[in-house]
Every structure is written in structure tokens, then in C-alpha cells.
GROMACS .gro file of C-alpha atoms in nm:
model
  315
    1UNK     CA    1  15.810   6.037  10.088
    2UNK     CA    2  15.611   6.030  10.414
    3UNK     CA    3  15.570   6.408  10.419
    4UNK     CA    4  15.403   6.396  10.079
    5UNK     CA    5  15.144   6.158  10.220
    6UNK     CA    6  15.051   6.428  10.469
    7UNK     CA    7  15.026   6.682  10.187
    8UNK     CA    8  14.815   6.472   9.954
    9UNK     CA    9  14.532   6.726   9.966
   10UNK     CA   10  14.764   6.991   9.818
   11UNK     CA   11  14.873   7.027   9.457
   12UNK     CA   12  15.180   7.233   9.369
   13UNK     CA   13  15.213   7.360   9.013
   14UNK     CA   14  15.535   7.507   8.874
   15UNK     CA   15  15.583   7.687   8.544
   16UNK     CA   16  15.933   7.759   8.412
   17UNK     CA   17  16.082   7.882   8.086
   18UNK     CA   18  16.411   7.689   8.075
   19UNK     CA   19  16.582   7.939   7.840
   20UNK     CA   20  16.713   7.736   7.547
   21UNK     CA   21  16.739   7.388   7.695
   22UNK     CA   22  16.899   7.239   7.383
   23UNK     CA   23  17.095   6.919   7.356
   24UNK     CA   24  17.442   6.936   7.193
   25UNK     CA   25  17.354   6.734   6.880
   26UNK     CA   26  17.248   6.881   6.547
   27UNK     CA   27  16.898   6.813   6.420
   28UNK     CA   28  16.920   6.858   6.042
   29UNK     CA   29  16.551   6.952   6.029
   30UNK     CA   30  16.581   7.236   6.280
   31UNK     CA   31  16.772   7.562   6.318
   32UNK     CA   32  16.962   7.457   6.630
   33UNK     CA   33  17.320   7.528   6.520
   34UNK     CA   34  17.360   7.803   6.782
   35UNK     CA   35  17.374   7.531   7.049
   36UNK     CA   36  17.646   7.295   6.927
   37UNK     CA   37  18.000   7.234   7.058
   38UNK     CA   38  18.167   7.413   6.763
   39UNK     CA   39  17.925   7.711   6.763
   40UNK     CA   40  18.018   8.049   6.915
   41UNK     CA   41  17.843   7.954   7.240
   42UNK     CA   42  18.051   7.633   7.265
   43UNK     CA   43  17.753   7.433   7.384
   44UNK     CA   44  17.949   7.128   7.500
   45UNK     CA   45  17.822   6.810   7.671
   46UNK     CA   46  17.955   6.945   8.002
   47UNK     CA   47  17.756   7.267   7.968
   48UNK     CA   48  17.447   7.074   7.865
   49UNK     CA   49  17.458   6.842   8.164
   50UNK     CA   50  17.531   7.134   8.395
   51UNK     CA   51  17.222   7.310   8.260
   52UNK     CA   52  17.012   6.996   8.312
   53UNK     CA   53  17.123   6.978   8.676
   54UNK     CA   54  17.059   7.349   8.735
   55UNK     CA   55  16.707   7.326   8.593
   56UNK     CA   56  16.643   7.021   8.813
   57UNK     CA   57  16.755   7.220   9.121
   58UNK     CA   58  16.518   7.501   9.026
   59UNK     CA   59  16.229   7.254   9.006
   60UNK     CA   60  16.312   7.076   9.331
   61UNK     CA   61  16.354   7.405   9.519
   62UNK     CA   62  16.013   7.523   9.400
   63UNK     CA   63  15.845   7.266   9.622
   64UNK     CA   64  15.954   7.441   9.941
   65UNK     CA   65  15.768   7.702  10.138
   66UNK     CA   66  15.796   7.830  10.492
   67UNK     CA   67  15.596   7.543  10.642
   68UNK     CA   68  15.668   7.224  10.450
   69UNK     CA   69  15.833   7.061  10.150
   70UNK     CA   70  15.712   6.829   9.879
   71UNK     CA   71  15.820   6.781   9.520
   72UNK     CA   72  15.602   6.980   9.280
   73UNK     CA   73  15.316   6.774   9.141
   74UNK     CA   74  15.294   6.936   8.797
   75UNK     CA   75  15.574   7.120   8.617
   76UNK     CA   76  15.500   7.309   8.294
   77UNK     CA   77  15.821   7.367   8.098
   78UNK     CA   78  15.885   7.598   7.803
   79UNK     CA   79  16.189   7.616   7.571
   80UNK     CA   80  16.288   7.249   7.575
   81UNK     CA   81  16.427   7.120   7.247
   82UNK     CA   82  16.289   6.768   7.230
   83UNK     CA   83  16.191   6.449   7.408
   84UNK     CA   84  16.553   6.355   7.477
   85UNK     CA   85  16.631   6.662   7.690
   86UNK     CA   86  16.314   6.610   7.895
   87UNK     CA   87  16.406   6.243   7.936
   88UNK     CA   88  16.752   6.344   8.060
   89UNK     CA   89  16.598   6.595   8.300
   90UNK     CA   90  16.355   6.342   8.444
   91UNK     CA   91  16.578   6.032   8.449
   92UNK     CA   92  16.940   6.152   8.461
   93UNK     CA   93  16.941   6.449   8.697
   94UNK     CA   94  16.853   6.532   9.055
   95UNK     CA   95  16.493   6.446   8.959
   96UNK     CA   96  16.574   6.083   8.878
   97UNK     CA   97  16.427   5.949   9.207
   98UNK     CA   98  16.126   6.180   9.188
   99UNK     CA   99  15.894   5.940   9.002
  100UNK     CA  100  15.809   6.191   8.735
  101UNK     CA  101  15.644   6.103   8.408
  102UNK     CA  102  15.618   6.353   8.128
  103UNK     CA  103  15.461   6.456   7.800
  104UNK     CA  104  15.634   6.674   7.541
  105UNK     CA  105  15.518   6.821   7.210
  106UNK     CA  106  15.687   6.777   6.871
  107UNK     CA  107  15.614   7.117   6.721
  108UNK     CA  108  15.676   7.270   6.381
  109UNK     CA  109  15.877   7.550   6.545
  110UNK     CA  110  16.177   7.626   6.322
  111UNK     CA  111  16.429   7.611   6.607
  112UNK     CA  112  16.281   7.291   6.744
  113UNK     CA  113  16.148   7.451   7.062
  114UNK     CA  114  15.877   7.256   7.245
  115UNK     CA  115  15.680   7.255   7.571
  116UNK     CA  116  15.647   6.976   7.824
  117UNK     CA  117  15.454   6.875   8.133
  118UNK     CA  118  15.613   6.674   8.414
  119UNK     CA  119  15.375   6.502   8.652
  120UNK     CA  120  15.433   6.319   8.978
  121UNK     CA  121  15.269   5.979   8.949
  122UNK     CA  122  15.164   5.983   9.316
  123UNK     CA  123  14.938   6.283   9.270
  124UNK     CA  124  14.838   6.290   8.901
  125UNK     CA  125  14.724   5.998   8.686
  126UNK     CA  126  14.709   6.088   8.314
  127UNK     CA  127  14.396   6.001   8.117
  128UNK     CA  128  14.464   6.159   7.777
  129UNK     CA  129  14.698   6.402   7.603
  130UNK     CA  130  14.733   6.583   7.272
  131UNK     CA  131  14.948   6.836   7.091
  132UNK     CA  132  14.735   7.118   6.952
  133UNK     CA  133  14.879   7.273   6.636
  134UNK     CA  134  14.842   7.649   6.593
  135UNK     CA  135  14.767   7.760   6.237
  136UNK     CA  136  14.997   8.053   6.148
  137UNK     CA  137  14.844   8.384   6.043
  138UNK     CA  138  14.998   8.608   5.777
  139UNK     CA  139  15.364   8.679   5.846
  140UNK     CA  140  15.383   8.425   6.127
  141UNK     CA  141  15.637   8.141   6.139
  142UNK     CA  142  15.530   7.799   6.267
  143UNK     CA  143  15.518   7.812   6.646
  144UNK     CA  144  15.504   7.579   6.942
  145UNK     CA  145  15.212   7.340   6.977
  146UNK     CA  146  14.990   7.376   7.282
  147UNK     CA  147  15.020   7.071   7.505
  148UNK     CA  148  14.697   6.935   7.651
  149UNK     CA  149  14.694   6.671   7.927
  150UNK     CA  150  14.401   6.552   8.135
  151UNK     CA  151  14.438   6.340   8.444
  152UNK     CA  152  14.288   6.240   8.776
  153UNK     CA  153  14.407   6.366   9.113
  154UNK     CA  154  14.373   6.210   9.457
  155UNK     CA  155  14.019   6.347   9.505
  156UNK     CA  156  13.921   6.159   9.185
  157UNK     CA  157  13.856   6.490   9.010
  158UNK     CA  158  13.981   6.535   8.655
  159UNK     CA  159  14.217   6.824   8.581
  160UNK     CA  160  14.262   6.959   8.229
  161UNK     CA  161  14.607   7.115   8.187
  162UNK     CA  162  14.726   7.326   7.895
  163UNK     CA  163  15.091   7.432   7.850
  164UNK     CA  164  15.150   7.733   7.625
  165UNK     CA  165  15.454   7.911   7.479
  166UNK     CA  166  15.339   8.198   7.261
  167UNK     CA  167  15.555   8.362   6.991
  168UNK     CA  168  15.814   8.613   7.107
  169UNK     CA  169  15.816   8.990   7.068
  170UNK     CA  170  16.154   8.987   6.893
  171UNK     CA  171  16.023   9.159   6.577
  172UNK     CA  172  15.827   9.416   6.776
  173UNK     CA  173  15.528   9.387   7.009
  174UNK     CA  174  15.274   9.538   6.768
  175UNK     CA  175  15.385   9.337   6.463
  176UNK     CA  176  15.387   9.007   6.655
  177UNK     CA  177  15.065   9.068   6.852
  178UNK     CA  178  14.846   8.884   6.595
  179UNK     CA  179  15.079   8.583   6.627
  180UNK     CA  180  15.012   8.558   6.999
  181UNK     CA  181  14.642   8.618   6.945
  182UNK     CA  182  14.641   8.317   6.710
  183UNK     CA  183  14.772   8.104   6.997
  184UNK     CA  184  14.507   8.244   7.231
  185UNK     CA  185  14.236   8.167   6.975
  186UNK     CA  186  14.350   7.804   6.948
  187UNK     CA  187  14.373   7.775   7.327
  188UNK     CA  188  14.029   7.923   7.386
  189UNK     CA  189  13.876   7.692   7.124
  190UNK     CA  190  14.027   7.395   7.309
  191UNK     CA  191  13.893   7.524   7.642
  192UNK     CA  192  13.547   7.553   7.485
  193UNK     CA  193  13.576   7.195   7.359
  194UNK     CA  194  13.656   7.069   7.710
  195UNK     CA  195  13.360   7.258   7.854
  196UNK     CA  196  13.128   7.125   7.583
  197UNK     CA  197  13.184   6.781   7.734
  198UNK     CA  198  13.202   6.894   8.099
  199UNK     CA  199  13.056   7.236   8.174
  200UNK     CA  200  13.225   7.264   8.513
  201UNK     CA  201  13.561   7.129   8.401
  202UNK     CA  202  13.861   7.212   8.621
  203UNK     CA  203  14.115   7.373   8.390
  204UNK     CA  204  14.473   7.496   8.439
  205UNK     CA  205  14.661   7.697   8.177
  206UNK     CA  206  15.032   7.760   8.237
  207UNK     CA  207  15.311   7.893   8.023
  208UNK     CA  208  15.518   8.175   7.881
  209UNK     CA  209  15.272   8.396   7.693
  210UNK     CA  210  15.534   8.655   7.598
  211UNK     CA  211  15.283   8.917   7.712
  212UNK     CA  212  15.238   9.121   8.027
  213UNK     CA  213  14.912   9.164   8.217
  214UNK     CA  214  14.662   9.372   8.024
  215UNK     CA  215  14.767   9.243   7.682
  216UNK     CA  216  14.495   9.145   7.436
  217UNK     CA  217  14.608   8.781   7.435
  218UNK     CA  218  14.569   8.748   7.810
  219UNK     CA  219  14.241   8.937   7.811
  220UNK     CA  220  14.100   8.688   7.560
  221UNK     CA  221  14.195   8.396   7.786
  222UNK     CA  222  14.038   8.573   8.085
  223UNK     CA  223  13.721   8.632   7.882
  224UNK     CA  224  13.688   8.254   7.851
  225UNK     CA  225  13.630   8.213   8.223
  226UNK     CA  226  13.995   8.182   8.324
  227UNK     CA  227  14.160   8.384   8.603
  228UNK     CA  228  14.530   8.472   8.617
  229UNK     CA  229  14.610   8.379   8.978
  230UNK     CA  230  14.977   8.478   8.942
  231UNK     CA  231  14.934   8.840   8.837
  232UNK     CA  232  15.052   8.964   9.178
  233UNK     CA  233  15.307   8.688   9.244
  234UNK     CA  234  15.632   8.809   9.400
  235UNK     CA  235  15.951   8.654   9.532
  236UNK     CA  236  16.101   8.670   9.880
  237UNK     CA  237  16.446   8.787   9.769
  238UNK     CA  238  16.379   9.089   9.552
  239UNK     CA  239  16.199   8.950   9.246
  240UNK     CA  240  15.882   9.142   9.163
  241UNK     CA  241  15.794   8.910   8.875
  242UNK     CA  242  15.948   8.621   8.679
  243UNK     CA  243  16.135   8.826   8.417
  244UNK     CA  244  16.347   9.142   8.412
  245UNK     CA  245  16.421   9.352   8.106
  246UNK     CA  246  16.639   9.662   8.124
  247UNK     CA  247  16.590   9.686   8.498
  248UNK     CA  248  16.210   9.650   8.492
  249UNK     CA  249  16.033   9.348   8.634
  250UNK     CA  250  15.736   9.196   8.453
  251UNK     CA  251  15.579   8.854   8.417
  252UNK     CA  252  15.561   8.701   8.073
  253UNK     CA  253  15.476   8.377   8.256
  254UNK     CA  254  15.122   8.317   8.381
  255UNK     CA  255  14.910   8.046   8.541
  256UNK     CA  256  14.533   8.064   8.488
  257UNK     CA  257  14.265   7.870   8.673
  258UNK     CA  258  13.905   7.813   8.569
  259UNK     CA  259  13.636   7.948   8.801
  260UNK     CA  260  13.566   7.592   8.910
  261UNK     CA  261  13.918   7.577   9.061
  262UNK     CA  262  13.937   7.920   9.223
  263UNK     CA  263  13.799   7.786   9.550
  264UNK     CA  264  14.107   7.560   9.568
  265UNK     CA  265  14.360   7.839   9.519
  266UNK     CA  266  14.588   7.890   9.820
  267UNK     CA  267  14.872   8.116   9.699
  268UNK     CA  268  15.113   8.197   9.419
  269UNK     CA  269  15.472   8.312   9.435
  270UNK     CA  270  15.792   8.355   9.235
  271UNK     CA  271  16.077   8.125   9.336
  272UNK     CA  272  16.374   8.361   9.367
  273UNK     CA  273  16.598   8.166   9.603
  274UNK     CA  274  16.952   8.311   9.609
  275UNK     CA  275  17.099   8.055   9.368
  276UNK     CA  276  16.840   8.156   9.104
  277UNK     CA  277  16.925   8.527   9.102
  278UNK     CA  278  17.232   8.749   9.079
  279UNK     CA  279  17.313   9.113   9.133
  280UNK     CA  280  17.203   9.344   8.855
  281UNK     CA  281  17.514   9.557   8.830
  282UNK     CA  282  17.366   9.799   8.576
  283UNK     CA  283  17.021   9.868   8.719
  284UNK     CA  284  17.055   9.760   9.083
  285UNK     CA  285  16.869   9.495   9.273
  286UNK     CA  286  16.865   9.138   9.143
  287UNK     CA  287  16.786   8.965   8.816
  288UNK     CA  288  16.744   8.601   8.710
  289UNK     CA  289  17.075   8.414   8.686
  290UNK     CA  290  17.079   8.312   8.320
  291UNK     CA  291  17.310   8.063   8.145
  292UNK     CA  292  17.472   8.325   7.920
  293UNK     CA  293  17.522   8.696   7.963
  294UNK     CA  294  17.564   8.778   7.597
  295UNK     CA  295  17.810   8.507   7.494
  296UNK     CA  296  17.971   8.481   7.838
  297UNK     CA  297  17.891   8.143   7.987
  298UNK     CA  298  17.785   8.125   8.353
  299UNK     CA  299  17.843   7.783   8.507
  300UNK     CA  300  17.574   7.833   8.772
  301UNK     CA  301  17.327   7.999   8.538
  302UNK     CA  302  16.975   7.859   8.523
  303UNK     CA  303  16.740   8.072   8.309
  304UNK     CA  304  16.642   8.428   8.226
  305UNK     CA  305  16.302   8.345   8.379
  306UNK     CA  306  16.227   8.251   8.739
  307UNK     CA  307  15.996   7.965   8.836
  308UNK     CA  308  15.632   8.052   8.899
  309UNK     CA  309  15.464   7.848   9.173
  310UNK     CA  310  15.096   7.795   9.259
  311UNK     CA  311  14.955   7.592   9.547
  312UNK     CA  312  14.604   7.443   9.538
  313UNK     CA  313  14.417   7.274   9.820
  314UNK     CA  314  14.212   6.991   9.674
  315UNK     CA  315  13.872   6.940   9.833
   0.00000   0.00000   0.00000
């Protein structure tokens, strides 16, 4: 890609919650029966492969801005079921010529939900990786591991990347708050470990934190020398954040940079291209175009979250 050669000094990071990117096969060790062909959602091979292609389009489209285009260099994904769905996304979709490698966790999450990091081998060369297990607190079910990957970029600097998917608010924000704080505690301990080896380490944290700005979980990450550079990210087609609930926009998704990377920060935005959103008939405006509205399948649905995009200029 000749254009990418011109853009080698830039690094584009995308974070996306894929909204239940399950395969259509039953894993007897996981609670994944909601997404099977004979389940009420009728999660058939056709619907699976359609979802894979739609997620790939969302990723590819996130590399565009008003001036240039290049495939995203790093893509942090949440709500992927296992290695096989990430393999299909990377090797059997629109991304198959993109030269992406990937890492994916194998968490203790009861539904089998994991996180993954895609990396473009032209711009990121992995050095090490690990899945960081989060010890549950009282009343907390096993949750997603935190994915850690370090690698070198074209400037020969090392980046330390963490991908996070904190527990949901389904049982109530206050009751589940300690669960998300447990994830933040594990993350911050890992950040401290990186800095113990390299005080000025360049660190990126990306993921679905299931918390809005100002939450205790996010404040604890910020207190560890990390800055949320996506707090004010907006889209160009009506999206005021990555997620919309009952007509109100808010970002559960966040990308943090260490102070040692802030000088490289160029901009952040929400990718809300027209194919990623639809009219919100109840509340007005637009909302993310998700795969199911209730149990009604939408062939062109992508996710209930929009992609979050950050551009860095490497120096």
C-alpha cells in the first residue's frame, strides 16, 4: 500500500465492541446457547458470516479521514467469543489482504466472551503478550481477562497496549461498581509493573469499561498517569459518543494514553459513517445500527457501539 508508506509516521488505533460476535457452534463449557441456529435468535452460519463482514467493514472504514486513508494499525476488539471468530475476521473477510496478526484472550467469562488485539505487521512488531486474569470480588462472576501486548513501532519505540472489557451494569450500576473497580485495580497494577521496568513507558489502554466519564473506575486509571484522550470524541453524522441508551449518548468505550505519549496525540473521533447508524425512531436523531433490535434481525446491523478512533503522530 504505497499510501501507507507515506503515513508511516502515523499510528491509527481503533477500539470497537463487536456486540456478541459469537460463532454458531456450541461450546459445552460456556453459556453460548443464545447464539446457535436453533435458538430464538436463529444465529445461522449466514448471519454469522454477514456479521463478520459487517465488522470488517467497520474496521476498514475507520482508517479514513478527510485527508487520507490507511488501514488501522491497531484494533482493540471487545465481545468476541474465541480465537476462531477472530481468525475468521482476519483471514476470511474483507480484512484478509490486510496483513493483520492478532492476539486473543481465553477468559473464564461464563459466556465465553473475550477481547482481542489486531495489529498490522507493517507498523507494529509484537515483542510479548499475556492474558491478565482478574480475581473476582464478592458477588462477582468470572470476567474477561485483560489483554497485554507490547511491540515495536517504526520509530523503534516500544508500545505497551492493554485491552479491557469491564463487567456490565446489567445488575445495577451501584451493585456492579466494585466489579469494575476490581478490573481497574488489576489494570493499574499491570501499568505499575511496566513502569517499574521502564519509567517512561509508552502505554495505551483501550476498551469497553462499561462506565461513563467521571466514574470511579476511570478516575483510578487516570490517577495512574493515564489520560482519556477520547472523552470529547464525536462523530460527523450525529453521534455524540459511541453508545446510545434511551436516546442519550454516552461513551462506555475509552482510549487512554500515558503522559509519555500525549505529545504524539493528533485527534480522536467516533466513526459514525452512514452505514454504521440508523434513524432513532423513538428518540430522534441517529443511533448505532445493531445486529438485533430485540429479537428482530437486521441484515446490515453491525454493533450497538460505534468504533472509536485515535490518531498518533510518531516522532
